[in-house]
C-alpha angles and dihedrals in degrees: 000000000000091000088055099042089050090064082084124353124190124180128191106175139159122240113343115344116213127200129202132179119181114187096334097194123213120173096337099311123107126229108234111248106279139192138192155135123209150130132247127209136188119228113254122229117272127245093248131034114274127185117203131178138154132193121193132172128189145156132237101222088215075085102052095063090033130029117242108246109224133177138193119251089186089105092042112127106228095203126042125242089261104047082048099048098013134248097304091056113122088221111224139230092235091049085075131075129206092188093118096051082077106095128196122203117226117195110209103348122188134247121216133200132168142161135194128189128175124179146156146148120261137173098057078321091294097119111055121190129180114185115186132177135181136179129181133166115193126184117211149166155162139211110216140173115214131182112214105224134229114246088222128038129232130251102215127103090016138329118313106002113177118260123209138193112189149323128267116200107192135188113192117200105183125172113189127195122194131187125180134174124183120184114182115175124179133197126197106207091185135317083286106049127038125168120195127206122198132182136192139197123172122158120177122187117187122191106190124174122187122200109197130178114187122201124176116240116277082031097259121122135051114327120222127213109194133180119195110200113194126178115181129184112187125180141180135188130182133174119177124171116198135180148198126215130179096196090178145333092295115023127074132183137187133183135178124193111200133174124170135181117210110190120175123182129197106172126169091014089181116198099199114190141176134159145188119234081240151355093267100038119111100217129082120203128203120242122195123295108241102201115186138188111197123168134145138187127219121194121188117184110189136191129187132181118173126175126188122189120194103217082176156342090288107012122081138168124202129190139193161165146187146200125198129169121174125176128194136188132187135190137192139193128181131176120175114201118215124228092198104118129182113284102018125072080210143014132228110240113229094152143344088244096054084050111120113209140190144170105258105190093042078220091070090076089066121077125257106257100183098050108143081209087075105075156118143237147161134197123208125190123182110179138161141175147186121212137184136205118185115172114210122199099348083277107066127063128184133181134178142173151164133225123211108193131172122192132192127180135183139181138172128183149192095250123126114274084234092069127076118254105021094137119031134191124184133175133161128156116221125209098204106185126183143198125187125173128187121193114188108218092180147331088295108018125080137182122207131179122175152179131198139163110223135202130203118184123206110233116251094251087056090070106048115094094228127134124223133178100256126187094269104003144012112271142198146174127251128224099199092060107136123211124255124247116180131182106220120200117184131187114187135178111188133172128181109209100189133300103310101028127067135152121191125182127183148149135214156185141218135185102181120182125205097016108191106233121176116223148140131292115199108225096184131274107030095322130119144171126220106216142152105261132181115229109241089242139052112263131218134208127193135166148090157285145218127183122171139159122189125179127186111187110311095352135082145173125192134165146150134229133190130175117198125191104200124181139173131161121220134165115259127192124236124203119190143115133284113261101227112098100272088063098212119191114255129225118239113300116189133209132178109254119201107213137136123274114269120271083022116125124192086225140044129173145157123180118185131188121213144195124190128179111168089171094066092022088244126148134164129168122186107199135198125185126191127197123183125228114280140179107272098185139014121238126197091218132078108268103354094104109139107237126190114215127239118287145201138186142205127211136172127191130165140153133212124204110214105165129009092267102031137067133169122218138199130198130173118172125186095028107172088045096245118198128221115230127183115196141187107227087226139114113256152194099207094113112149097024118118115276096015113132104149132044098200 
């Protein structure tokens, strides 16, 4: 949901917010560790009324040497059988729909995205509104080769050697709509007194079709056709309602009441498969038809009070709490068709819509009571701190705090009472204490050095074991994930040239506990499970960071750089044989490995090169943006880690003003075309298998 929340993020939050992604994982990559602390603002509303829009079109060239493969969602069912007739309906044949499974080809087609703001202040310019709206739809896609994994390794040549199964060759064809609208209206009462209202509305809908063809390796064997047809509705609301109050000279409050709603729907998700005996056989044969509804509901309820006294010119104490309680429930239906007929133990495929299907078992047709994916949770936090800033000297400021947070998290599924974690019940309670200090050297040049404990929550899905179909593996949640604590120490030299020209310099550590890492759990044969997971050890980062701009005349550059040293020992298994001459198979050894914590890269860079001309109303930025190889996934075994390579990334923007009120804009990303690769650091035997280079 982060894609669709950063649309438009607003934070109203009490003290210093930290915030603290570990592995955010979106299809499949992995966001490199990232911390840091800041405040978000939305844009008031101008003393005179402004219109702004904006209307853009493009292409992704994946399109222009393949057609985009769309389907229609119109037919799709939006509740289940069961959620229709309830869990003792015998669902029928006819209650299902293969309309989607029609796809359309589309050559070229053409991406739109436009915006539109209006705001101004009313009422002798006590009452301020800013209205925005915004709307894209983007069609993309990606050709990618994957190797499906063994769950275990092999022992031959040498000690866990990777193991694969086949080869999947996809091709994604994705169109995304967006739709967001923002309303922020604020009221002066009198000097004394203002109230803010603000209102969201984001929806995302997501139509995303897989064609995927699955060989084994050497190219022998059945060969599998899948489509994967995915609608997805996502929506959002917020309202929040905040408010200032000088109370007296000295004493200052602020609140903020928020409540939001977050649904996603996934209804009729249709595996369609069919497969030839072999690569060279004419005949294609029809498997059973998996159709699943999926949604789920999140509800977040927030309160905020904070109070600031002023002892003194130069001395304050602020004071604060907060309330938040958020629910979610989720619910899943499957029902899986057979093909299997009278007569005929299969039947040839000439077309989704000639397929005959039944319910074989004749319990099929029931839904599945005992599904860990039905379930409910809440989430409670109940936090407050006291802070102090005290300025010395007119040059040294120093400011320090302590949080105070208690969570408590519950959650309670359909799965059977004979199976472990079912039901789950967490609490813990954090003292997060801080220290910041802030030494002015001079007019432009500052010193800062800071420290600052840190919390990361695992979200309440994350926690349910319960397995799901992802886009590579199954996945599932764990119950015994832990939370994750982390000590920040922060050393910055910053000096602000002028307007246009900074440099800023700085190093930092980090001791984190409980780091949230997603791996794989071997469940026995050739089967895993992709899960969050906690190291058995505490992990630590260090490095450090360079930012800088510098503009003559017309031209600029400007860029950042961090290197991160990140480190973390966990124990790896090792399967192998025994070295004396009747090469027995042995059974797991296991040994501590020192690496770095998944989705975290040594180096990170970005350089961009700008031209601005206000004169002419003329811009332009070529970017470029390095990331270092890092650790994709988390093996249990010595060595078999997934790591993505090193990429980079071009992009090109600029902007043209060609009347006082229009202008004309251009933006291209990804410019060189630049692929993704994951890779096990491992020797191979995969020579002569697609997409294999390199036998180390």
């Amino acid at each position: 949901f982060l894609e669709l929340l950063l649309h438009c993020l607003v934070i109203e939050a009490c003290g210093i917010l930290v915030f603290h992604f570990l592995c955010f994982k979106v299809n499949y990559l992995t966001l490199d560790t990232v911390y840091f602390t800041l405040s978000l603002v939305m844009k008031n509303a101008p003393d005179h009324l402004t219109i702004n829009g904006n209307i853009a079109t493009g292409i992704n060239d994946i399109f222009l040497t393949r057609s985009f493969s769309g389907f229609s969602h119109s037919g799709v069912n939006f509740k289940s059988p069961s959620e229709l007739h309830g869990t003792s309906y015998a669902a029928k044949v006819s209650d299902f729909t293969v309309s989607q499974l029609n796809f359309t080809p589309v050559s070229a087609p053409l991406n739109v995205i436009a915006g539109l703001s209006i705001g101004n202040r009313i009422m002798k310019k006590k009452l301020g509104y800013m209205i925005a709206g915004s709307y894209s739809r983007q069609y993309r896609g990606s050709n990618t080769l994957f190797y499906e994994p063994n769950g275990q390794p092999g022992v031959d040549p040498s000690p866990n050697t990777p193991l694969f199964l086949y080869t999947h060759n996809r091709q994604y064809s994705q169109l995304q709509s967006r739709l967001g609208v923002h309303a922020k209206f604020d009221y002066e009462i009198n000097p004394n007194h203002k109230i803010n209202l603000y209102l969201l509305f984001l929806q995302l809908g997501d139509n995303q079709n897989r064609a995927d063809v699955i060989t084994g390796l050497g190219g022998t064997g059945e060969v599998d056709y899948r489509n994967r047809v995915v609608f997805q509705r996502k929506n959002l609301y917020n309202a929040n309602i905040s408010g200032s109050d000088r109370i007296s000279e000295k004493l200052h409050a602020d609140w903020t009441l928020s409540y939001s709603v977050a649904t996603s729907k996934t209804p009729d998700w249709v595996d369609l498969v069919y497969f030839r005996d072999s690569a060279s056989s004419p005949n294609l044969w029809a498997s059973p038809l998996t159709h699943i509804w999926t949604h789920n509901q999140d509800q977040d309820r927030s309160a905020y009070l904070n109070l600031t006294y002023k002892v003194a010119k130069n001395f304050e104490i602020k004071a604060g709490g907060q309330y938040r309680y958020k629910d979610r429930n989720n619910f899943y239906n499957d029902y899986t068709l057979s093909t299997v007929i009278a007569g005929q133990s299969r039947q040839p495929f000439n077309g989704v819509n000639n397929i005959v299907y039944s319910f074989r078992p004749a319990y099929a047709a029931y839904a599945d009571t005992t599904n860990p994916l039905n379930y409910t949770a809440n989430e409670s936090v109940t936090a407050g701190y006291l802070e102090a800033k005290v300025l010395l000297m007119d040059r040294l400021q120093i400011m320090g705090g302590v949080r105070a947070e208690i969570t408590h998290q519950y959650y309670f599924s359909q799965l059977s009472v004979t199976l472990p974690g079912k039901t789950g019940t967490i609490q813990y309670t954090d003292l997060l204490p801080s220290l910041h200090f802030k030494y002015r050297l001079t007019e432009t040049e500052n010193l800062r050095l800071s420290y600052f404990a840190g919390i990361s929550r695992p979200n309440l899905f994350e926690l349910i074991p319960a397995p799901i179909s992802g886009d590579f593996y199954t996945e599932a949640g764990n119950p015994n994930l832990k939370h994750t604590t982390s000590d920040n120490l922060d050393f910055r030299y910053e000096n602000y040239l002028n307007t246009t020209d900074h440099l800023l310099a700085g190093v930092f550590y980090k001791h984190i506990q409980n780091p949230i890492e997603y791996g794989f759990v071997y469940q026995g044969g050739s089967n895993f499970i992709y899960e969050p997971t906690n190291p058995q050890n505490n992990a630590s980062n260090y490095g450090l960071e360079l930012a800088f701009s510098k503009f003559i005349h017309k031209w600029g550059i400007s860029g950042n750089y961090s290197y991160t040293h990140s480190e973390v020992t966990t124990t790896k298994a090792v399967y192998g044989r025994f070295s004396y001459p009747s090469g027995q198979i042995s059974p797991l050894t296991f040994v501590n490995q020192t690496r770095p914590l998944q989705g975290q890269a040594d180096h990170i860079g970005n350089l961009s090169l700008l031209f601005k001309d206000t004169k002419a109303g003329f811009d332009a930025q070529l970017s470029f943006v390095y990331t270092g190889k890092r650790i994709s996934v988390v093996s249990q075994y010595l060595g078999l880690d997934y790591w993505q390579r090193a990429t980079s990334q071009l992009d090109f923007s600029t902007e043209k003003k060609i009347a006082r009120h229009w202008s004309v804009f251009l933006k291209a990303t990804n410019i060189l075309n630049n692929h993704l690769y994951q890779d096990i650091l491992h020797t191979n035997n995969l020579k002569g298998n697609p997409g294999e280079t390199d036998p180390s």
